[in-house]
XYZ file of C-alpha atoms in Angstrom:
787
model
C -3.459 33.697 -3.950
C -5.898 35.215 -1.465
C -6.934 33.219 1.585
C -10.066 35.212 2.451
C -13.251 35.049 0.400
C -14.023 38.695 1.193
C -10.746 39.806 -0.387
C -11.346 37.567 -3.399
C -14.798 39.093 -3.991
C -13.491 42.668 -3.695
C -10.527 41.998 -5.963
C -12.776 40.230 -8.482
C -15.382 42.987 -8.655
C -12.791 45.776 -8.686
C -10.734 43.948 -11.294
C -13.725 43.343 -13.553
C -14.809 46.971 -13.249
C -11.261 48.180 -13.900
C -11.036 45.959 -16.962
C -14.384 47.248 -18.188
C -13.304 50.864 -17.628
C -9.956 50.200 -19.270
C -11.640 48.710 -22.314
C -14.096 51.627 -22.419
C -11.247 54.129 -22.063
C -9.286 52.424 -24.789
C -12.312 52.500 -27.072
C -12.937 56.184 -26.288
C -9.288 57.040 -26.784
C -9.161 55.082 -30.031
C -12.291 56.789 -31.325
C -11.023 60.228 -30.292
C -7.603 59.555 -31.825
C -9.209 58.324 -35.006
C -11.516 61.331 -35.178
C -8.681 63.764 -34.444
C -6.453 62.144 -37.057
C -9.263 62.220 -39.618
C -9.887 65.888 -38.859
C -6.197 66.730 -39.136
C -5.873 64.805 -42.398
C -8.794 66.782 -43.804
C -7.257 70.057 -42.643
C -3.931 69.079 -44.138
C -5.519 68.212 -47.459
C -7.271 71.586 -47.421
C -4.089 73.357 -46.362
C -2.244 71.613 -49.200
C -4.718 73.062 -51.695
C -4.296 76.479 -50.095
C -0.514 76.200 -50.264
C -0.771 75.308 -53.948
C -2.775 78.451 -54.589
C -0.457 80.606 -52.486
C 2.516 79.145 -54.334
C 0.936 79.952 -57.669
C -0.028 83.443 -56.483
C 3.504 84.104 -55.308
C 4.876 82.889 -58.605
C 2.423 85.143 -60.540
C 3.448 88.194 -58.472
C 7.100 87.490 -59.156
C 6.413 86.938 -62.839
C 4.474 90.238 -63.050
C 7.379 92.080 -61.459
C 9.855 90.393 -63.748
C 7.698 91.149 -66.814
C 7.376 94.787 -65.786
C 11.117 95.114 -65.521
C 11.716 93.227 -68.730
C 9.387 95.648 -70.661
C 10.993 98.783 -69.222
C 12.644 100.711 -72.149
C 15.568 101.920 -70.183
C 16.198 98.468 -68.733
C 16.018 96.894 -72.197
C 18.372 99.532 -73.546
C 20.821 98.876 -70.680
C 20.645 95.184 -71.444
C 21.176 95.794 -75.127
C 24.132 98.122 -74.464
C 25.469 95.886 -71.710
C 25.237 98.708 -69.191
C 25.952 96.737 -66.024
C 25.501 99.636 -63.673
C 22.038 100.434 -64.991
C 21.056 96.745 -64.980
C 22.212 96.234 -61.424
C 20.528 99.418 -60.262
C 17.233 98.362 -61.802
C 17.535 94.832 -60.369
C 18.376 96.103 -56.879
C 15.569 98.611 -56.979
C 12.961 96.031 -57.947
C 14.381 93.393 -55.562
C 14.044 95.737 -52.619
C 10.597 96.848 -53.665
C 9.319 93.290 -54.147
C 11.224 91.934 -51.117
C 13.165 89.475 -53.206
C 16.235 87.548 -52.175
C 17.802 87.366 -55.652
C 17.330 89.229 -58.966
C 19.698 88.654 -61.874
C 19.871 88.553 -65.671
C 20.857 85.603 -67.856
C 21.870 86.631 -71.370
C 21.709 84.524 -74.444
C 25.221 83.306 -73.923
C 24.380 82.028 -70.466
C 26.262 84.810 -68.704
C 24.716 85.859 -65.366
C 24.558 89.500 -64.278
C 23.510 90.736 -60.812
C 24.081 87.450 -58.919
C 26.570 87.905 -56.096
C 26.421 84.339 -54.845
C 28.421 81.828 -56.861
C 26.527 79.329 -58.999
C 28.207 76.143 -60.109
C 28.583 75.553 -63.797
C 26.181 72.592 -63.904
C 23.418 74.594 -62.263
C 24.073 77.530 -64.533
C 23.931 75.341 -67.628
C 20.714 73.734 -66.384
C 19.239 77.172 -65.712
C 20.135 78.482 -69.200
C 18.769 75.295 -70.787
C 15.475 75.668 -68.894
C 15.165 79.330 -69.859
C 16.034 78.625 -73.456
C 13.337 75.976 -73.687
C 10.709 78.058 -71.901
C 11.079 81.796 -71.887
C 8.642 81.999 -68.917
C 10.290 79.138 -66.955
C 9.480 78.803 -63.223
C 10.238 76.324 -60.497
C 12.673 75.439 -57.714
C 16.439 75.390 -57.956
C 19.513 75.490 -55.748
C 21.786 78.497 -55.750
C 24.812 78.541 -53.429
C 23.432 75.564 -51.491
C 20.182 77.416 -50.924
C 16.819 76.365 -52.344
C 14.906 79.131 -54.136
C 11.572 79.587 -55.834
C 12.511 80.935 -59.263
C 10.463 82.726 -62.016
C 11.717 84.271 -65.238
C 10.590 86.771 -67.886
C 12.093 87.306 -71.408
C 13.844 90.580 -72.260
C 12.869 91.655 -75.784
C 15.125 94.320 -77.301
C 13.385 94.024 -79.702
C 14.469 90.458 -80.126
C 15.165 88.107 -77.233
C 18.198 89.462 -75.448
C 18.056 87.378 -72.276
C 15.946 86.716 -69.258
C 15.345 88.533 -66.028
C 15.187 86.000 -63.100
C 13.655 86.643 -59.680
C 14.262 84.116 -56.781
C 12.840 83.862 -53.283
C 14.759 81.723 -50.773
C 12.718 78.883 -49.281
C 14.183 79.231 -45.762
C 12.656 79.059 -42.278
C 11.329 82.573 -42.483
C 9.575 81.859 -45.776
C 8.111 78.634 -44.294
C 6.899 80.631 -41.276
C 5.072 83.053 -43.582
C 3.461 80.088 -45.328
C 2.461 78.514 -41.970
C 0.777 81.767 -40.906
C -1.526 81.487 -43.884
C -2.842 78.034 -42.696
C -6.058 77.622 -40.746
C -4.328 75.156 -38.386
C -0.924 75.512 -36.652
C 1.058 73.209 -38.886
C 4.746 73.013 -39.720
C 6.142 73.370 -43.274
C 9.489 72.005 -44.392
C 11.147 71.842 -47.804
C 12.879 68.521 -48.505
C 15.149 67.692 -51.420
C 16.450 64.511 -52.956
C 20.221 64.247 -52.512
C 22.736 62.667 -54.861
C 22.108 59.236 -53.248
C 18.361 59.533 -53.888
C 17.413 60.057 -50.222
C 15.067 62.829 -49.188
C 16.472 65.207 -46.562
C 15.186 68.485 -45.085
C 16.753 71.636 -46.411
C 19.371 72.948 -43.975
C 18.444 69.970 -41.723
C 15.544 69.449 -39.381
C 16.018 67.744 -35.974
C 12.514 66.313 -36.160
C 13.566 63.937 -38.945
C 16.411 61.892 -37.510
C 15.667 58.813 -39.618
C 16.321 59.629 -43.307
C 15.288 56.164 -44.469
C 11.868 56.372 -42.895
C 11.454 59.952 -44.079
C 12.366 58.987 -47.645
C 9.870 56.146 -47.698
C 7.162 58.422 -46.370
C 7.929 61.140 -48.976
C 7.925 58.684 -51.869
C 4.566 57.217 -50.772
C 3.102 60.645 -50.115
C 4.087 61.986 -53.519
C 2.700 58.872 -55.163
C -0.699 58.790 -53.426
C -1.106 62.459 -52.513
C -2.816 61.810 -49.151
C -1.954 62.756 -45.578
C -0.517 59.944 -43.448
C 0.958 59.399 -40.008
C 4.712 59.729 -39.475
C 6.976 59.145 -36.455
C 9.280 62.012 -35.509
C 11.423 62.853 -32.552
C 8.683 65.050 -31.215
C 6.101 62.300 -31.468
C 3.641 61.050 -34.029
C 2.416 63.561 -36.630
C 0.034 63.714 -39.579
C 2.069 64.777 -42.630
C 1.341 65.624 -46.276
C 4.012 65.809 -49.022
C 3.432 68.351 -51.848
C 5.712 68.127 -54.935
C 7.680 71.264 -55.972
C 8.437 71.470 -59.736
C 12.130 71.686 -60.394
C 13.243 74.421 -62.798
C 13.671 72.557 -66.042
C 11.190 69.767 -65.095
C 11.180 66.801 -62.700
C 10.560 66.578 -58.944
C 13.656 66.948 -56.850
C 12.039 68.987 -54.056
C 8.882 68.689 -51.998
C 7.000 70.677 -49.430
C 6.249 68.605 -46.265
C 3.345 69.817 -44.167
C 2.951 68.177 -40.703
C 0.712 68.519 -37.702
C 1.426 66.794 -34.268
C -1.205 64.312 -33.136
C -0.637 65.356 -29.532
C -1.667 68.866 -30.499
C -4.674 67.455 -32.319
C -5.583 65.476 -29.196
C -5.157 68.459 -26.887
C -8.808 69.575 -27.127
C -9.869 66.123 -26.055
C -7.577 65.933 -23.011
C -10.263 67.172 -20.600
C -12.588 64.480 -21.853
C -9.946 61.772 -21.395
C -9.043 63.149 -17.993
C -12.701 63.122 -17.026
C -12.967 59.499 -18.173
C -9.952 58.551 -16.010
C -11.332 60.392 -12.989
C -14.737 58.776 -13.441
C -13.061 55.368 -13.784
C -10.991 55.825 -10.612
C -14.030 57.063 -8.714
C -16.010 54.113 -10.079
C -13.317 51.649 -8.947
C -13.378 53.231 -5.514
C -17.150 52.962 -5.345
C -17.026 49.341 -6.570
C -14.342 48.463 -3.993
C -16.359 50.028 -1.191
C -19.617 48.450 -2.345
C -18.100 45.036 -2.959
C -16.336 45.187 0.417
C -19.627 45.834 2.159
C -21.393 43.151 0.090
C -18.562 40.664 0.601
C -18.596 41.330 4.318
C -22.316 40.660 4.465
C -21.808 37.471 2.458
C -18.705 36.176 4.216
C -19.746 36.942 7.781
C -22.296 34.090 7.906
C -19.896 31.904 5.901
C -17.147 32.602 8.459
C -19.603 31.767 11.200
C -20.391 28.503 9.389
C -16.660 27.770 9.038
C -16.030 28.391 12.742
C -19.017 26.224 13.609
C -17.750 23.467 11.305
C -14.364 23.602 13.059
C -16.056 23.251 16.456
C -18.227 20.461 15.069
C -15.126 18.633 13.836
C -13.707 18.846 17.348
C -16.892 17.334 18.721
C -18.497 20.526 20.023
C -22.222 21.234 20.234
C -22.731 24.002 17.663
C -25.557 26.063 16.181
C -25.425 28.973 13.715
C -27.976 31.816 13.900
C -30.165 32.135 10.781
C -30.349 35.854 9.942
C -31.656 35.888 6.344
C -33.982 33.988 4.067
C -31.594 33.805 1.121
C -29.275 30.963 0.117
C -26.873 31.732 2.990
C -29.711 31.609 5.475
C -30.972 28.334 4.055
C -27.418 26.985 4.186
C -27.166 27.965 7.861
C -30.459 26.237 8.571
C -29.321 23.126 6.730
C -26.046 23.202 8.666
C -27.902 23.386 11.976
C -30.058 20.429 10.941
C -26.991 18.500 9.840
C -25.164 19.298 13.100
C -28.161 18.116 15.122
C -28.381 14.897 13.117
C -24.616 14.374 13.464
C -24.919 14.770 17.221
C -27.706 12.202 17.274
C -25.731 9.803 15.068
C -22.585 10.426 17.093
C -24.378 9.595 20.303
C -25.844 6.521 18.630
C -22.466 5.439 17.233
C -20.780 6.103 20.574
C -23.456 4.113 22.319
C -23.083 1.249 19.839
C -19.294 1.399 20.125
C -19.449 1.168 23.913
C -22.453 -1.138 24.377
C -23.378 -4.683 23.517
C -26.081 -4.802 20.841
C -27.959 -7.746 22.355
C -28.095 -6.833 26.032
C -27.489 -3.051 25.760
C -24.859 -3.430 28.475
C -21.461 -1.695 28.202
C -19.017 -3.780 26.163
C -15.334 -4.648 26.375
C -14.254 -1.231 25.085
C -16.290 0.501 27.786
C -14.842 -1.820 30.423
C -11.313 -0.822 29.398
C -12.330 2.811 29.794
C -13.678 1.992 33.253
C -10.329 0.402 34.108
C -8.373 3.439 32.864
C -10.587 5.793 34.853
C -10.224 3.666 37.995
C -6.426 3.510 37.673
C -6.186 7.290 37.222
C -8.461 7.963 40.184
C -6.772 5.394 42.407
C -5.689 6.691 45.832
C -3.339 3.895 46.816
C -5.821 1.067 46.331
C -5.462 -1.503 43.570
C -7.812 -1.735 40.610
C -9.322 -5.199 40.196
C -11.098 -6.588 37.141
C -13.485 -9.505 37.686
C -14.832 -11.722 34.904
C -18.208 -13.192 35.945
C -19.060 -16.226 33.846
C -22.566 -17.698 33.809
C -22.140 -21.480 34.040
C -23.948 -23.641 31.496
C -25.084 -20.467 29.726
C -25.380 -22.141 26.323
C -27.631 -24.843 27.768
C -29.701 -22.230 29.591
C -30.015 -20.148 26.433
C -31.056 -23.198 24.438
C -33.748 -23.833 27.034
C -35.170 -20.319 27.489
C -34.231 -18.623 24.186
C -31.956 -15.779 23.228
C -34.215 -12.973 24.432
C -34.614 -14.309 27.950
C -30.934 -15.248 28.042
C -30.051 -11.594 27.393
C -32.614 -10.591 30.041
C -30.816 -12.984 32.397
C -27.517 -11.185 31.855
C -29.171 -7.789 32.362
C -30.791 -8.965 35.562
C -27.439 -10.210 36.875
C -25.889 -6.845 35.972
C -28.716 -4.983 37.740
C -28.362 -7.183 40.809
C -24.641 -6.487 40.789
C -25.345 -2.752 40.513
C -27.701 -2.898 43.482
C -25.105 -4.838 45.433
C -22.372 -2.324 44.603
C -23.576 1.254 44.101
C -20.523 2.360 42.136
C -20.476 -0.758 40.001
C -18.979 -0.433 36.515
C -20.220 -3.442 34.585
C -19.749 -4.564 30.985
C -20.340 -7.614 28.845
C -17.049 -9.255 27.872
C -18.347 -12.278 25.989
C -21.527 -14.213 25.312
C -21.764 -15.564 28.861
C -19.246 -13.336 30.662
C -19.752 -10.028 32.462
C -16.881 -7.747 33.447
C -16.767 -5.830 36.690
C -14.245 -3.225 37.903
C -13.725 -2.423 41.583
C -10.999 -1.344 43.990
C -9.446 -3.113 46.977
C -6.586 -2.660 49.427
C -4.939 -5.893 48.315
C -5.673 -9.105 46.460
C -6.911 -10.800 49.628
C -9.622 -8.171 50.077
C -10.424 -8.487 46.351
C -10.972 -12.248 46.802
C -13.125 -11.707 49.907
C -15.299 -9.199 48.068
C -15.604 -11.509 45.053
C -16.639 -14.408 47.312
C -19.362 -12.316 48.960
C -20.471 -11.068 45.551
C -20.590 -14.598 44.138
C -22.685 -15.846 47.040
C -25.162 -12.995 46.602
C -25.419 -13.360 42.808
C -25.545 -17.153 42.776
C -29.282 -17.159 43.468
C -32.301 -18.028 41.263
C -33.548 -15.187 39.039
C -37.180 -14.553 38.096
C -37.790 -14.132 34.345
C -41.368 -13.786 33.048
C -42.648 -15.254 36.284
C -40.345 -18.309 36.116
C -37.310 -18.991 38.246
C -33.981 -19.593 36.503
C -30.917 -20.879 38.358
C -27.840 -18.789 37.655
C -24.552 -20.226 38.794
C -21.543 -17.918 38.459
C -17.811 -18.518 38.320
C -15.504 -15.541 38.891
C -11.977 -14.879 37.692
C -10.157 -11.848 39.066
C -6.957 -10.029 38.114
C -5.315 -7.009 39.686
C -3.687 -4.181 37.750
C 0.082 -4.048 37.971
C 2.229 -0.923 37.351
C 2.905 -0.442 33.632
C 0.396 -3.081 32.604
C -1.921 -2.287 29.686
C -5.688 -2.186 30.078
C -6.083 -4.877 27.419
C -3.753 -7.167 29.326
C -5.606 -6.845 32.665
C -8.969 -7.547 31.019
C -7.494 -10.571 29.252
C -6.031 -11.821 32.538
C -9.433 -11.637 34.201
C -10.910 -13.772 31.399
C -7.999 -16.226 31.682
C -8.565 -16.403 35.447
C -12.178 -17.357 34.735
C -10.970 -20.184 32.458
C -8.489 -21.277 35.137
C -11.256 -21.350 37.746
C -13.462 -23.515 35.549
C -10.555 -25.801 34.653
C -9.861 -26.438 38.348
C -13.570 -26.596 39.233
C -13.371 -23.608 41.559
C -15.942 -20.842 41.922
C -13.334 -18.065 42.280
C -9.772 -17.930 41.005
C -7.065 -15.270 40.828
C -5.022 -15.128 37.645
C -2.094 -17.558 37.898
C 0.738 -16.384 35.623
C 2.799 -19.532 36.200
C -0.052 -21.798 35.165
C -0.818 -19.657 32.133
C 2.728 -19.570 30.865
C 4.030 -17.369 28.101
C 1.893 -17.410 24.903
C 4.503 -15.450 22.980
C 7.125 -17.988 23.954
C 4.802 -20.821 22.945
C 4.239 -19.149 19.568
C 7.977 -18.884 19.003
C 8.205 -22.509 20.133
C 6.135 -23.588 17.119
C 8.254 -21.498 14.759
C 11.430 -22.990 16.225
C 9.949 -26.496 15.835
C 9.446 -25.959 12.108
C 13.018 -24.707 11.824
C 14.306 -27.690 13.821
C 12.537 -30.182 11.531
C 14.220 -28.597 8.502
C 17.621 -28.425 10.206
C 17.642 -31.923 11.746
C 16.898 -30.825 15.301
C 14.091 -33.359 15.725
C 14.231 -37.139 15.723
C 12.009 -40.148 16.327
C 12.345 -42.614 19.201
C 10.956 -46.122 19.052
C 9.210 -47.864 21.964
C 8.982 -51.661 21.504
C 5.677 -53.576 21.538
C 6.009 -57.143 22.960
C 3.904 -59.990 21.564
C 2.790 -61.988 24.624
C 1.803 -65.011 22.539
C 5.002 -65.296 20.502
C 7.376 -63.959 23.137
C 8.965 -61.513 20.667
C 9.088 -57.771 19.934
C 6.930 -57.516 16.821
C 6.343 -53.775 16.609
C 7.252 -50.336 17.850
C 5.598 -46.948 18.276
C 7.334 -43.957 16.625
C 7.492 -41.017 19.056
C 8.898 -37.605 18.064
C 11.540 -35.971 20.247
C 13.005 -32.452 20.073
C 16.145 -31.206 21.701
C 16.372 -27.406 21.412
C 19.785 -25.698 21.839
C 18.306 -23.114 24.223
C 15.453 -25.000 25.881
C 16.995 -28.423 26.063
C 14.687 -31.428 25.691
C 11.202 -30.019 25.006
C 8.323 -32.194 26.366
C 6.249 -33.703 23.517
C 2.985 -32.797 25.242
C 4.007 -29.110 25.006
C 5.111 -28.769 21.393
C 2.618 -31.309 19.952
C -0.251 -29.461 21.636
C 1.035 -26.136 20.299
C 1.389 -27.632 16.822
C -2.234 -28.747 16.958
C -3.423 -25.323 18.123
C -1.412 -23.389 15.510
C -2.185 -25.696 12.579
C 1.393 -27.022 12.227
C 0.425 -30.556 13.238
C 0.111 -31.582 9.598
C 3.725 -30.645 8.804
C 4.900 -32.405 11.974
C 2.915 -35.574 11.177
C 4.215 -35.554 7.582
C 7.764 -35.493 8.930
C 7.164 -38.233 11.534
C 5.448 -40.472 8.965
C 8.302 -40.056 6.488
C 10.840 -40.928 9.207
C 8.764 -43.926 10.322
C 8.578 -45.309 6.777
C 12.317 -44.845 6.346
C 13.043 -46.529 9.685
C 10.686 -49.443 9.007
C 12.443 -50.171 5.710
C 15.847 -49.907 7.387
C 14.817 -52.359 10.144
C 13.435 -54.742 7.549
C 16.771 -54.744 5.741
C 18.441 -55.482 9.100
C 16.217 -58.539 9.565
C 13.595 -57.050 11.846
C 10.268 -56.843 10.029
C 8.372 -54.807 12.588
C 5.152 -52.804 12.361
C 5.801 -49.137 13.097
C 2.893 -47.242 14.651
C 2.420 -43.500 14.047
C 0.036 -41.290 16.038
C -2.431 -39.356 13.850
C -3.949 -36.206 15.381
C -7.711 -35.885 15.446
C -7.320 -32.606 13.508
C -6.134 -34.635 10.510
C -8.924 -37.182 10.508
C -11.041 -35.155 8.078
C -8.091 -33.942 5.938
C -8.496 -35.714 2.611
C -5.332 -34.214 1.137
C -3.216 -35.532 4.024
C -4.829 -38.954 3.681
C -4.024 -39.190 -0.013
C -0.386 -38.174 0.477
C 0.051 -40.565 3.431
C -1.411 -43.468 1.462
C 0.839 -42.670 -1.518
C 3.899 -42.573 0.744
C 3.191 -45.862 2.573
C 1.977 -47.726 -0.500
C 4.889 -46.486 -2.600
C 7.437 -47.703 -0.017
C 5.471 -50.902 0.788
C 6.118 -50.185 4.434
C 4.371 -51.908 7.344
C 2.779 -48.900 9.035
C -0.012 -48.622 11.577
C -1.942 -45.398 12.343
C -2.951 -44.880 15.984
C -6.056 -42.711 16.328
C -8.236 -41.805 19.284
C -11.883 -42.690 19.281
C -12.870 -39.107 20.092
C -11.153 -37.911 16.881
C -14.027 -39.467 14.924
C -16.771 -37.687 16.851
C -16.391 -34.151 15.334
C -16.967 -35.192 11.718
C -17.788 -38.913 11.815
C -18.866 -39.344 8.181
C -15.621 -37.961 6.731
C -13.408 -39.541 9.418
C -14.870 -43.042 8.960
C -14.557 -42.720 5.171
C -10.870 -41.759 5.444
C -10.219 -44.651 7.918
C -11.713 -47.009 5.358
C -9.284 -45.598 2.775
C -6.342 -46.271 5.140
C -7.484 -49.827 5.786
C -8.040 -50.485 2.082
C -4.462 -49.294 1.404
C -3.054 -51.860 3.874
C -2.377 -49.406 6.667
C -3.237 -50.808 10.074
C -5.613 -48.862 12.320
C -5.181 -48.890 16.087
C -7.707 -47.262 18.452
C -5.476 -45.457 20.939
C -6.162 -44.519 24.601
C -9.327 -46.617 24.765
C -11.182 -46.006 28.005
C -9.728 -42.569 28.750
C -12.357 -40.634 26.822
C -15.950 -41.018 25.739
C -15.814 -44.644 24.634
C -18.740 -45.460 22.390
C -19.656 -48.950 21.298
C -21.414 -47.434 18.262
C -18.197 -45.861 16.950
C -16.123 -48.866 18.028
C -18.341 -50.992 15.831
C -18.033 -48.643 12.835
C -14.279 -48.004 12.941
C -12.439 -50.363 10.601
C -9.578 -51.123 13.027
C -7.430 -54.192 13.746
C -6.051 -53.183 17.142
C -7.307 -51.646 20.362
C -4.927 -50.066 22.895
C -6.050 -49.997 26.526
C -5.132 -46.701 28.209
C -2.297 -46.919 30.715
C -4.448 -45.527 33.548
C -6.123 -48.944 33.788
C -2.903 -50.942 33.439
C -0.768 -49.118 36.032
C -2.918 -50.402 38.929
C -3.846 -53.659 37.303
C -2.030 -55.941 39.796
C -3.571 -54.186 42.823
C -7.059 -53.176 41.773
C -9.842 -55.667 41.336
C -12.064 -53.091 39.538
C -9.330 -52.145 37.032
C -8.622 -55.828 36.345
C -12.301 -56.444 35.729
C -12.485 -53.525 33.269
C -9.336 -54.625 31.443
C -10.541 -58.221 31.224
C -13.944 -57.197 29.863
C -12.287 -54.834 27.329
C -9.993 -57.640 26.108
C -12.903 -59.990 25.715
C -14.946 -57.307 23.922
C -12.086 -56.523 21.514
C -11.472 -60.172 20.738
C -15.141 -60.670 20.065
C -14.908 -57.833 17.516
C -11.835 -59.388 15.907
C -9.358 -56.869 17.305
C -5.984 -57.441 18.843
C -5.395 -55.821 22.233
C -2.322 -53.827 23.263
C -1.904 -52.776 26.873
C -0.018 -49.526 27.455
C 1.805 -48.593 30.649
C 3.218 -52.024 31.498
C 5.865 -51.232 34.104
C 6.005 -54.414 36.227
C 6.339 -58.126 35.629
C 3.208 -58.689 37.715
C 1.141 -56.517 35.380
C 2.619 -58.324 32.402
C 1.774 -61.707 33.895
C -1.818 -60.685 34.637
C -2.265 -59.405 31.089
C -0.944 -62.670 29.693
C -3.368 -64.679 31.792
C -6.200 -62.423 30.584
C -5.330 -63.224 26.963
C -3.871 -59.786 26.031
C -2.021 -59.851 22.737
C 0.631 -57.120 23.038
C 2.252 -55.168 25.823
C 3.965 -51.768 25.740
C 5.600 -49.931 28.587
C 8.799 -49.193 30.481
C 9.051 -52.829 31.631
C 9.288 -53.886 27.979
C 11.465 -50.955 26.915
C 11.595 -47.178 27.119
C 11.397 -45.026 23.965
C 14.906 -45.013 22.505
C 16.688 -43.479 19.491
C 16.641 -45.549 16.318
C 20.295 -46.499 16.707
C 19.780 -47.752 20.261
C 16.650 -49.614 19.194
C 18.605 -51.403 16.464
C 21.238 -52.359 19.039
C 18.452 -53.523 21.353
C 17.041 -55.722 18.621
C 20.426 -57.032 17.450
C 21.992 -57.631 20.795
C 19.759 -60.048 22.618
C 16.259 -60.443 21.248
C 16.200 -64.107 22.415
C 17.757 -63.196 25.738
C 15.182 -60.468 26.174
C 12.388 -62.873 25.335
C 13.777 -65.488 27.752
C 14.126 -62.965 30.537
C 10.585 -61.742 29.991
C 9.297 -65.318 29.988
C 11.132 -66.044 33.235
C 9.721 -62.926 34.844
C 6.242 -63.837 33.690
C 6.580 -67.376 35.063
C 7.859 -66.102 38.377
C 5.098 -63.553 38.620
C 2.531 -66.208 37.747
C 3.862 -68.426 40.577
C 3.559 -65.597 43.069
C 0.118 -64.778 41.816
C -1.094 -68.318 42.188
């Protein structure tokens, strides 16, 4: 609700104090009200006793007057003689002297003399009955709709001749005289029960607007005889109901005495007012005091908050410690925390921008150097150079990791001395990055050449000299090119330099190609295999001893709708790099098995060779599925593998080759002589064929050295029990030489190019004998020329 702590503290303290004062005021008011009500109830009870005595005294005075008149001889004689004039004169005289409202005579027959106001027959009968039963009857009755206090005295002449009756009207004036006799300023009202049984004030009283509530109060008051609280139009009052005896018996009238509570509370108003004033003054004092206290508390907290905001933004902050209390200790702790955060931030920043081993700036720092150089460029180009230490892994193995890192630092220091504004970073284990500016790429190459010549010198480490040979790849920033891309291009240029055995190379985009396109190439290849966009071509293998085509090599081909015919070297290499070579080999093997069975049904029982990537030579799951496929179809399949494929994991690879051989799958050692040929592995591989690489066969008819190597390889293979297939046979002369050397099989364009399965079937159906005869004739002719 409130956003400031200072306001919250003030509102809290002021609110709590106000609540406390309110509760105290309510308690004081309740106690005062209770005390005032108790006092008023006591006064009312006392006043009720007084009114009873006054009522009795008034009745006695009236009775004495009536008795005096009733004993007067002349008055008795007038009554006996029925002298109305004398009776009226005596009644008027005594009424005026005693200040009476009514004075009349009731004779034995019930006739009334001296009463001017009419009296209904029922009331008159009730009056006569009451007098007849009690010659000194007294009480309250209604005459001409007016309530009167009535007393009577018998007239003896000498026997009972009637009764003299005196009546005083119980009106407002009479009530006022009664109220004047009270010790407290109360109000007196006479109430009567009407014909419906409800109690109503005589002649009406505006204070009692609710007859039902008034009736209930009167009934309870008459029953219990105690003062109680009552709601009126003028407010809450303390009231007491006193019964008035009806002439003839019963209670049909009552005297209601009431005293307003507000008037009872009036003496206490100054006290309550003083309590309110003290409370308001106290709230003001609390607000002022809490405001000052809150300000003293929140000022250092606000300073801490502002400092925390600056700290979040990376600022160097410190809060003054002004006190020794909790706030002061918090400020001190904050300062310590901020200092430690700054230290950790510098450490983290240093670790984020530096290599942990050499403490040189890292790749992230180099990218920042590039950004800074591009922004500060004044028309010159920003160049990133990747300096690779040649044979670093061998050097590190020889001198150890610590000295190897010292070697990199020394090269970086030498580079810094060579170029004062050098911005150097470590890009990889053996690669340093360097950012500089040049007018154009030619100047960048010239500078890199001079730098390479200066750095490519022996370095002294722990008193020993270490040769450090560097290769440099450079790339220039282009407009709109990202920093990450230019750093990557410098590293790629280093790889391109090493691949071409150059000391310096500029990034060649054409040679690098488009990696994103190559990645989509692999995805499109998988789609093409599922949609029938790939196929296998068969290249025949010619048996030189039998003069027949006895086998074929299955080669995958892919014609893409957008790219056209995609070279196998491109998509097979990408499949190997992306891990899709297994799916591709599964597809080729399935097609080869299907084709082999189809050719067998057509009368051509040929061995179909399938190339197996070196990445699958340790894949046991692939081996099991391939064996199940070939064995289940009883197909004549041969797997061509390279000798170098066994080198990475020889134990697993040789075990899987044994499984292939045991399952009846032929093993052919492909591209023999092009790699690291090892007699040890050649002896261990369970193969039945060896294929001589085409690089030796292409120049076979013209090179004595190549012929010697081929001849010795054929003899070696035969001595190991292997058949020999020569790849790259493109001339009849080469074929003739191979036959004279004892080669078993020949494969090449002279025998037949790779062709779709349909064309291969036509090739085999159309003229296998003719083809064999033609080959034999060419061989014979070539042999004649050779001899």
